[in-house]
Tab-separated table of C-alpha atoms and ligand atoms in Angstrom:
chain	number	residue	atom	x	y	z
A	7	MET	CA	124.651	118.457	106.472
A	8	VAL	CA	121.376	116.766	107.378
A	9	ASP	CA	121.834	114.169	110.121
A	10	VAL	CA	120.113	110.814	109.667
A	11	VAL	CA	119.444	107.959	112.081
A	12	SER	CA	118.952	104.633	110.319
A	13	LEU	CA	117.219	101.635	111.927
A	14	PHE	CA	116.991	98.084	110.531
A	15	SER	CA	119.911	99.228	108.392
A	16	GLY	CA	121.011	95.826	107.086
A	17	SER	CA	124.029	96.035	104.808
A	18	GLY	CA	123.251	99.659	103.954
A	19	GLY	CA	121.335	99.794	100.661
A	20	SER	CA	118.970	102.526	101.850
A	21	ASP	CA	121.796	104.304	103.685
A	22	ALA	CA	123.992	104.351	100.566
A	23	GLY	CA	121.080	106.175	98.879
A	24	VAL	CA	120.781	108.871	101.567
A	25	ILE	CA	124.564	109.309	101.659
A	26	GLU	CA	124.571	109.751	97.871
A	27	ALA	CA	121.863	112.387	98.331
A	28	GLY	CA	124.347	114.295	100.509
A	29	PHE	CA	123.009	113.376	103.958
A	30	ASP	CA	125.080	112.176	106.907
A	31	VAL	CA	124.112	108.898	108.615
A	32	VAL	CA	125.088	109.403	112.267
A	33	MET	CA	123.836	106.047	113.539
A	34	ALA	CA	122.845	102.732	111.979
A	35	ASN	CA	121.605	99.569	113.673
A	36	ASP	CA	120.908	95.943	112.857
A	37	ARG	CA	121.115	92.715	114.768
A	38	LEU	CA	122.525	90.592	111.944
A	39	ALA	CA	126.308	90.356	112.351
A	40	TYR	CA	127.156	89.845	108.682
A	41	ALA	CA	124.918	92.798	107.682
A	42	ARG	CA	127.043	94.889	110.069
A	43	ASP	CA	130.265	93.520	108.546
A	44	VAL	CA	129.147	94.351	104.991
A	45	TYR	CA	127.873	97.776	106.003
A	46	GLN	CA	131.119	98.702	107.745
A	47	ALA	CA	133.232	97.466	104.829
A	48	ASN	CA	131.264	99.679	102.444
A	49	LEU	CA	130.184	102.693	104.529
A	50	PRO	CA	132.924	102.921	107.174
A	51	GLU	CA	132.103	106.465	108.340
A	52	THR	CA	128.833	105.488	110.053
A	53	ASN	CA	128.572	104.619	113.749
A	54	TYR	CA	126.976	101.168	113.486
A	55	ILE	CA	125.429	99.726	116.640
A	56	HIS	CA	125.070	95.975	116.371
A	57	GLY	CA	122.178	94.475	118.362
A	58	ASN	CA	118.458	94.171	118.928
A	59	ILE	CA	116.681	97.519	118.498
A	60	GLU	CA	114.533	96.676	121.521
A	61	LYS	CA	117.649	97.098	123.703
A	62	ILE	CA	118.559	100.553	122.382
A	63	HIS	CA	117.239	103.443	124.434
A	64	ASP	CA	119.403	106.392	123.428
A	65	PHE	CA	119.531	107.883	119.957
A	66	PRO	CA	121.500	110.828	118.623
A	67	SER	CA	119.508	113.794	117.401
A	68	ALA	CA	118.687	113.761	113.701
A	69	SER	CA	116.529	115.595	111.165
A	70	LEU	CA	115.634	112.439	109.257
A	71	LEU	CA	114.817	108.962	110.584
A	72	ILE	CA	114.817	106.046	108.157
A	73	GLY	CA	114.024	102.386	108.704
A	74	CYS	CA	112.985	99.327	106.805
A	75	TYR	CA	111.597	97.068	109.455
A	76	PRO	CA	111.444	93.417	108.450
A	77	CYS	CA	108.814	92.114	106.201
A	78	GLN	CA	108.688	88.317	106.462
A	79	GLY	CA	105.123	88.615	107.692
A	80	PHE	CA	103.926	90.076	104.408
A	81	SER	CA	106.394	88.930	101.805
A	82	GLN	CA	105.814	86.356	99.074
A	83	GLY	CA	108.637	84.279	100.549
A	84	GLY	CA	107.377	84.449	104.134
A	85	VAL	CA	104.416	83.056	106.007
A	86	ARG	CA	101.597	85.526	105.522
A	87	ASP	CA	100.346	85.745	109.070
A	88	PRO	CA	99.294	89.256	110.095
A	89	SER	CA	99.673	88.478	113.811
A	90	ARG	CA	103.344	87.465	113.770
A	91	LYS	CA	105.518	89.298	116.277
A	92	ILE	CA	107.837	90.396	113.490
A	93	ASN	CA	104.981	92.504	112.135
A	94	ARG	CA	105.053	94.572	115.322
A	95	LEU	CA	108.569	95.944	114.906
A	96	TYR	CA	107.093	99.170	113.550
A	97	LEU	CA	106.391	99.983	117.215
A	98	GLU	CA	110.172	100.129	117.744
A	99	PHE	CA	110.376	102.588	114.868
A	100	ALA	CA	107.524	104.624	116.441
A	101	ARG	CA	109.418	104.607	119.754
A	102	ALA	CA	112.521	106.038	118.065
A	103	LEU	CA	110.354	108.590	116.255
A	104	LYS	CA	108.922	109.786	119.548
A	105	LYS	CA	112.367	110.052	121.105
A	106	ILE	CA	114.228	111.690	118.207
A	107	GLN	CA	111.402	113.845	116.812
A	108	PRO	CA	113.045	114.275	113.406
A	109	LYS	CA	111.652	116.683	110.828
A	110	ALA	CA	110.820	113.769	108.536
A	111	PHE	CA	110.990	109.995	108.258
A	112	VAL	CA	111.038	107.400	105.479
A	113	VAL	CA	110.016	103.749	105.857
A	114	GLU	CA	110.245	100.965	103.291
A	115	ASN	CA	108.407	97.663	103.314
A	116	VAL	CA	107.119	94.983	100.969
A	117	SER	CA	104.082	95.858	98.880
A	118	GLY	CA	102.201	92.826	100.254
A	119	MET	CA	101.204	95.130	103.063
A	120	MET	CA	98.705	96.700	100.644
A	121	ARG	CA	96.801	93.381	100.476
A	122	LYS	CA	93.322	93.447	101.916
A	123	ASN	CA	94.082	91.189	104.898
A	124	PHE	CA	97.119	93.302	105.913
A	125	ARG	CA	95.605	96.731	105.350
A	126	HIS	CA	94.733	97.027	109.030
A	127	LEU	CA	98.438	96.630	109.887
A	128	LEU	CA	99.322	99.360	107.430
A	129	LYS	CA	96.648	101.543	108.997
A	130	ASP	CA	98.045	100.806	112.495
A	131	GLN	CA	101.426	102.052	111.305
A	132	VAL	CA	100.112	105.193	109.645
A	133	ASP	CA	97.991	105.924	112.734
A	134	ALA	CA	100.954	105.422	115.099
A	135	PHE	CA	103.145	107.800	113.075
A	136	THR	CA	100.327	110.343	112.668
A	137	ARG	CA	99.844	110.344	116.446
A	138	GLU	CA	103.494	111.385	116.761
A	139	GLY	CA	102.689	114.520	114.754
A	140	TYR	CA	103.526	113.534	111.163
A	141	GLU	CA	101.638	113.997	107.921
A	142	VAL	CA	102.080	110.541	106.378
A	143	ARG	CA	101.969	109.611	102.691
A	144	VAL	CA	102.020	106.024	101.412
A	145	GLY	CA	103.121	105.000	97.923
A	146	VAL	CA	104.192	101.917	95.975
A	147	LEU	CA	107.229	102.374	93.746
A	148	ASN	CA	108.992	100.006	91.374
A	149	ALA	CA	112.817	100.071	91.464
A	150	SER	CA	112.928	99.483	87.692
A	151	ASP	CA	111.385	102.971	87.213
A	152	PHE	CA	114.457	104.459	88.913
A	153	GLY	CA	117.367	102.962	86.993
A	154	VAL	CA	117.544	99.544	88.675
A	155	ALA	CA	117.522	96.413	86.454
A	156	GLN	CA	114.859	94.703	88.539
A	157	ASP	CA	111.099	94.669	88.993
A	158	ARG	CA	110.852	95.317	92.688
A	159	LYS	CA	107.691	96.929	93.989
A	160	ARG	CA	107.931	98.274	97.489
A	161	ILE	CA	105.761	100.317	99.737
A	162	PHE	CA	107.149	103.567	101.148
A	163	MET	CA	105.825	105.736	103.926
A	164	VAL	CA	107.067	109.277	104.128
A	165	GLY	CA	106.152	111.416	107.110
A	166	ILE	CA	106.824	115.110	107.480
A	167	SER	CA	106.338	116.923	110.772
A	168	GLN	CA	102.876	118.511	110.649
A	169	GLY	CA	104.320	121.876	111.687
A	170	PHE	CA	105.833	122.376	108.223
A	171	GLY	CA	102.458	122.159	106.463
A	172	VAL	CA	104.124	120.778	103.338
A	173	ASP	CA	102.682	118.251	100.952
A	174	PHE	CA	104.978	115.356	100.039
A	175	ARG	CA	104.693	113.910	96.522
A	176	PHE	CA	106.424	110.680	95.548
A	177	PRO	CA	108.902	111.095	92.681
A	178	ASN	CA	107.903	110.354	89.084
A	179	PRO	CA	109.798	107.556	87.298
A	180	SER	CA	113.175	108.591	85.918
A	181	HIS	CA	113.467	105.543	83.605
A	182	GLY	CA	111.055	103.849	81.201
A	183	ASP	CA	108.272	104.990	78.861
A	184	GLY	CA	107.924	108.717	78.530
A	185	THR	CA	111.006	109.593	80.603
A	186	GLY	CA	113.587	109.772	77.818
A	187	GLN	CA	115.737	107.127	79.561
A	188	PRO	CA	115.361	103.392	78.907
A	189	LYS	CA	115.005	101.012	81.831
A	190	LEU	CA	118.220	99.290	82.828
A	191	THR	CA	118.422	95.684	81.608
A	192	ILE	CA	119.903	92.540	83.127
A	193	ARG	CA	122.520	92.652	80.357
A	194	LYS	CA	123.647	96.159	81.323
A	195	ALA	CA	123.765	95.287	85.010
A	196	ILE	CA	125.540	91.901	84.932
A	197	GLY	CA	126.462	91.098	81.317
A	198	HIS	CA	130.150	91.725	82.078
A	199	LEU	CA	130.338	89.254	84.988
A	200	PRO	CA	131.706	85.676	84.733
A	201	GLU	CA	129.280	83.156	83.272
A	202	TRP	CA	129.763	80.452	85.913
A	203	PRO	CA	130.957	82.021	89.190
A	204	GLU	CA	131.312	78.663	90.954
A	205	GLY	CA	130.884	78.920	94.726
A	206	GLU	CA	128.945	82.183	94.474
A	207	PHE	CA	125.556	80.779	93.512
A	208	TYR	CA	123.129	78.450	95.284
A	209	ASP	CA	123.525	75.222	93.346
A	210	HIS	CA	120.890	72.891	94.761
A	211	GLY	CA	118.058	71.390	92.741
A	212	PHE	CA	114.866	73.074	91.666
A	213	HIS	CA	112.059	72.022	93.951
A	214	TRP	CA	108.459	71.697	92.646
A	215	TYR	CA	107.611	74.958	94.383
A	216	TYR	CA	110.400	76.729	92.530
A	217	LEU	CA	109.021	75.322	89.284
A	218	SER	CA	105.448	76.333	90.068
A	219	ARG	CA	105.981	79.609	88.176
A	220	ASN	CA	108.283	81.187	85.648
A	221	ARG	CA	111.517	82.270	87.354
A	222	ARG	CA	113.416	83.466	84.307
A	223	ARG	CA	113.684	86.719	82.374
A	224	ASN	CA	115.703	87.425	79.225
A	225	TRP	CA	118.905	89.474	79.049
A	226	ASP	CA	117.109	92.554	77.703
A	227	GLU	CA	114.429	92.609	80.368
A	228	GLN	CA	114.460	93.556	84.040
A	229	SER	CA	115.050	90.818	86.585
A	230	LYS	CA	112.300	89.350	88.692
A	231	THR	CA	112.464	90.452	92.325
A	232	ILE	CA	115.691	89.599	94.121
A	233	VAL	CA	114.744	87.897	97.398
A	234	ALA	CA	116.710	87.085	100.553
A	235	ASN	CA	116.187	83.311	100.439
A	236	PRO	CA	118.586	81.800	97.861
A	237	ARG	CA	116.229	78.909	97.122
A	238	HIS	CA	113.814	81.393	95.561
A	239	MET	CA	116.435	83.412	93.675
A	240	PRO	CA	115.430	83.984	90.001
A	241	LEU	CA	117.238	82.174	87.187
A	242	HIS	CA	120.220	83.567	85.322
A	243	PRO	CA	119.190	84.298	81.680
A	244	ASN	CA	121.781	81.814	80.360
A	245	SER	CA	119.613	79.080	81.878
A	246	PRO	CA	117.190	77.261	79.558
A	247	GLU	CA	113.756	78.829	79.214
A	248	LEU	CA	110.962	77.636	81.477
A	249	VAL	CA	107.872	76.407	79.646
A	250	LYS	CA	104.419	76.090	81.198
A	251	HIS	CA	103.069	72.521	81.232
A	252	ALA	CA	100.073	73.031	83.490
A	253	ASP	CA	98.950	75.357	86.261
A	254	ASP	CA	101.829	75.570	88.787
A	255	ASP	CA	103.983	73.285	86.630
A	256	TRP	CA	106.851	74.797	84.612
A	257	ARG	CA	109.668	72.780	83.053
A	258	PHE	CA	113.034	73.553	81.516
A	259	ALA	CA	112.887	73.670	77.700
A	260	ASP	CA	116.137	71.697	77.324
A	261	GLU	CA	118.787	69.782	79.261
A	262	ARG	CA	121.422	72.508	79.541
A	263	ARG	CA	122.593	73.386	83.036
A	264	ALA	CA	120.448	75.991	84.779
A	265	ARG	CA	121.434	78.215	87.657
A	266	ARG	CA	120.145	80.973	89.902
A	267	PHE	CA	121.745	84.427	90.060
A	268	SER	CA	124.881	84.504	92.184
A	269	TYR	CA	124.874	86.799	95.211
A	270	ARG	CA	127.186	89.221	93.391
A	271	GLU	CA	124.864	89.319	90.376
A	272	ALA	CA	121.948	89.788	92.771
A	273	ALA	CA	123.798	92.755	94.314
A	274	SER	CA	124.270	94.337	90.870
A	275	LEU	CA	120.579	93.797	90.118
A	276	GLN	CA	119.843	95.645	93.367
A	277	GLY	CA	121.925	98.603	92.199
A	278	LEU	CA	124.774	97.575	94.517
A	279	GLY	CA	127.292	96.564	91.877
A	280	ASN	CA	130.356	97.624	93.833
A	281	LEU	CA	129.377	96.032	97.114
A	282	THR	CA	132.307	94.493	99.016
A	283	PHE	CA	131.626	91.234	100.870
A	284	PRO	CA	134.265	91.098	103.613
A	285	GLU	CA	135.816	87.769	104.629
A	286	THR	CA	134.661	87.641	108.247
A	287	SER	CA	133.671	84.686	110.419
A	288	HIS	CA	129.991	85.509	109.767
A	289	LYS	CA	130.269	85.127	106.000
A	290	SER	CA	128.436	82.273	104.273
A	291	LEU	CA	126.691	81.880	100.929
A	292	ASN	CA	123.271	82.185	102.572
A	293	ARG	CA	124.254	85.300	104.514
A	294	CYS	CA	125.555	86.989	101.362
A	295	TYR	CA	122.254	86.328	99.611
A	296	GLU	CA	120.320	87.425	102.692
A	297	VAL	CA	121.942	90.829	103.124
A	298	VAL	CA	121.668	91.511	99.382
A	299	GLY	CA	118.035	90.396	99.072
A	300	ASN	CA	117.021	92.494	102.088
A	301	ALA	CA	118.540	95.688	100.722
A	302	VAL	CA	116.719	98.686	99.326
A	303	PRO	CA	118.201	99.751	95.977
A	304	PRO	CA	120.099	102.976	96.789
A	305	GLN	CA	118.890	104.758	93.622
A	306	LEU	CA	115.272	104.297	94.673
A	307	PHE	CA	115.824	105.462	98.238
A	308	LYS	CA	117.827	108.434	96.993
A	309	ALA	CA	115.002	109.494	94.652
A	310	ILE	CA	112.575	109.441	97.580
A	311	VAL	CA	114.652	111.427	100.066
A	312	GLU	CA	115.478	113.945	97.342
A	313	SER	CA	111.729	114.475	96.819
A	314	ILE	CA	111.263	115.699	100.385
A	315	PRO	CA	110.800	119.489	100.205
A	316	ASP	CA	113.665	121.551	101.665
A	317	ILE	CA	112.589	121.598	105.313
A	318	TRP	CA	116.096	121.044	106.626
B	416	LIG	C1	114.479	94.734	105.124
B	416	LIG	S1	115.960	94.547	106.011
B	416	LIG	C2	116.629	96.164	105.936
B	416	LIG	C3	117.521	96.422	104.761
B	416	LIG	C4	118.261	97.726	104.731
B	416	LIG	N1	117.403	98.863	104.813
B	416	LIG	C5	119.118	97.829	103.464
B	416	LIG	O1	118.794	98.610	102.593
B	416	LIG	O2	120.120	97.096	103.360
B	416	LIG	C6	115.411	94.414	107.670
B	416	LIG	C7	116.528	94.254	108.688
B	416	LIG	O3	115.984	94.298	110.012
B	416	LIG	C8	116.859	93.547	110.844
B	416	LIG	N2	116.178	93.263	112.117
B	416	LIG	C9	115.133	92.420	112.319
B	416	LIG	N3	114.748	92.452	113.603
B	416	LIG	C10	115.584	93.319	114.233
B	416	LIG	C11	115.693	93.748	115.573
B	416	LIG	N4	114.855	93.298	116.533
B	416	LIG	N5	116.662	94.630	115.890
B	416	LIG	C12	117.522	95.090	114.940
B	416	LIG	N6	117.455	94.704	113.637
B	416	LIG	C13	116.493	93.832	113.296
B	416	LIG	C14	117.194	92.328	110.005
B	416	LIG	O4	118.395	91.726	110.437
B	416	LIG	C15	117.296	92.947	108.589
B	416	LIG	O5	118.627	93.224	108.238
């Protein structure tokens, strides 16, 4: 089996994908306690080290290193400041790369990093990983093209040790036009779940910022991006439609009650329909949303690691 070290592992979306691909995750790490709790409840075989990556100096050997360092600095929901310290966590990933020297690595991050004012940060990352001896490829993939009922565009970096001289190609879509398989819809992903799961959705009002754009998709479409902050969670399709009144001003078409997706629905829309949320002291509504919104859909991560040529 191919050994994998996972950093910034969260609740294990990406790791579930590599495990499904037949790999063995020998170490995972995150500093968020409830992410650890969820991970261990769902993927109990992995040695999960809870704590700040900056404090970890020893890593097991592995052929593949994966990591999805945080993205608040680039994401729609975060403050877009290229100089924020959080945008420097890739250096921790580069440190682990140097130490472990795996045959390949995979990194995921938000596609905002492709924006003009962040390109230099992307270049810094590619340069740092190239200096460690990797041939690095960068691509943007949409989870909905890989059997996930959600439009979620993310940037991936795949590096393969230069010694192999192989050319990595990102996978072609497996779902959608021309593939022979329809995209998964919201209905297929969550249509069977209770209509009003009281206590499992964020039930505060809809602030002007929330209503500055359309937050709703229909049952037979793919969801808008599932985010970590529950205030920005898209609307459940049973909510009234949102109608545009003016630029940045959308209003509900009628008086019926509206609600955001619950955290369990959000998990299903992330391709994590069977995720267990253990009852630990770290559990709260916000934490459930956070670990779900941060996750990488396993199907997408699986498709990427399976596209790495057989260098193992
Ligand atoms: C985008 S999420 C990763 C999601 C994960 N790959 C998944 O699929 O579930 C980024 C994670 O980095 C963690 N993190 C941020 N700073 C960290 C640090 N200094 N040390 C360890 N983990 C950190 C956050 O708690 C968060 O869970």
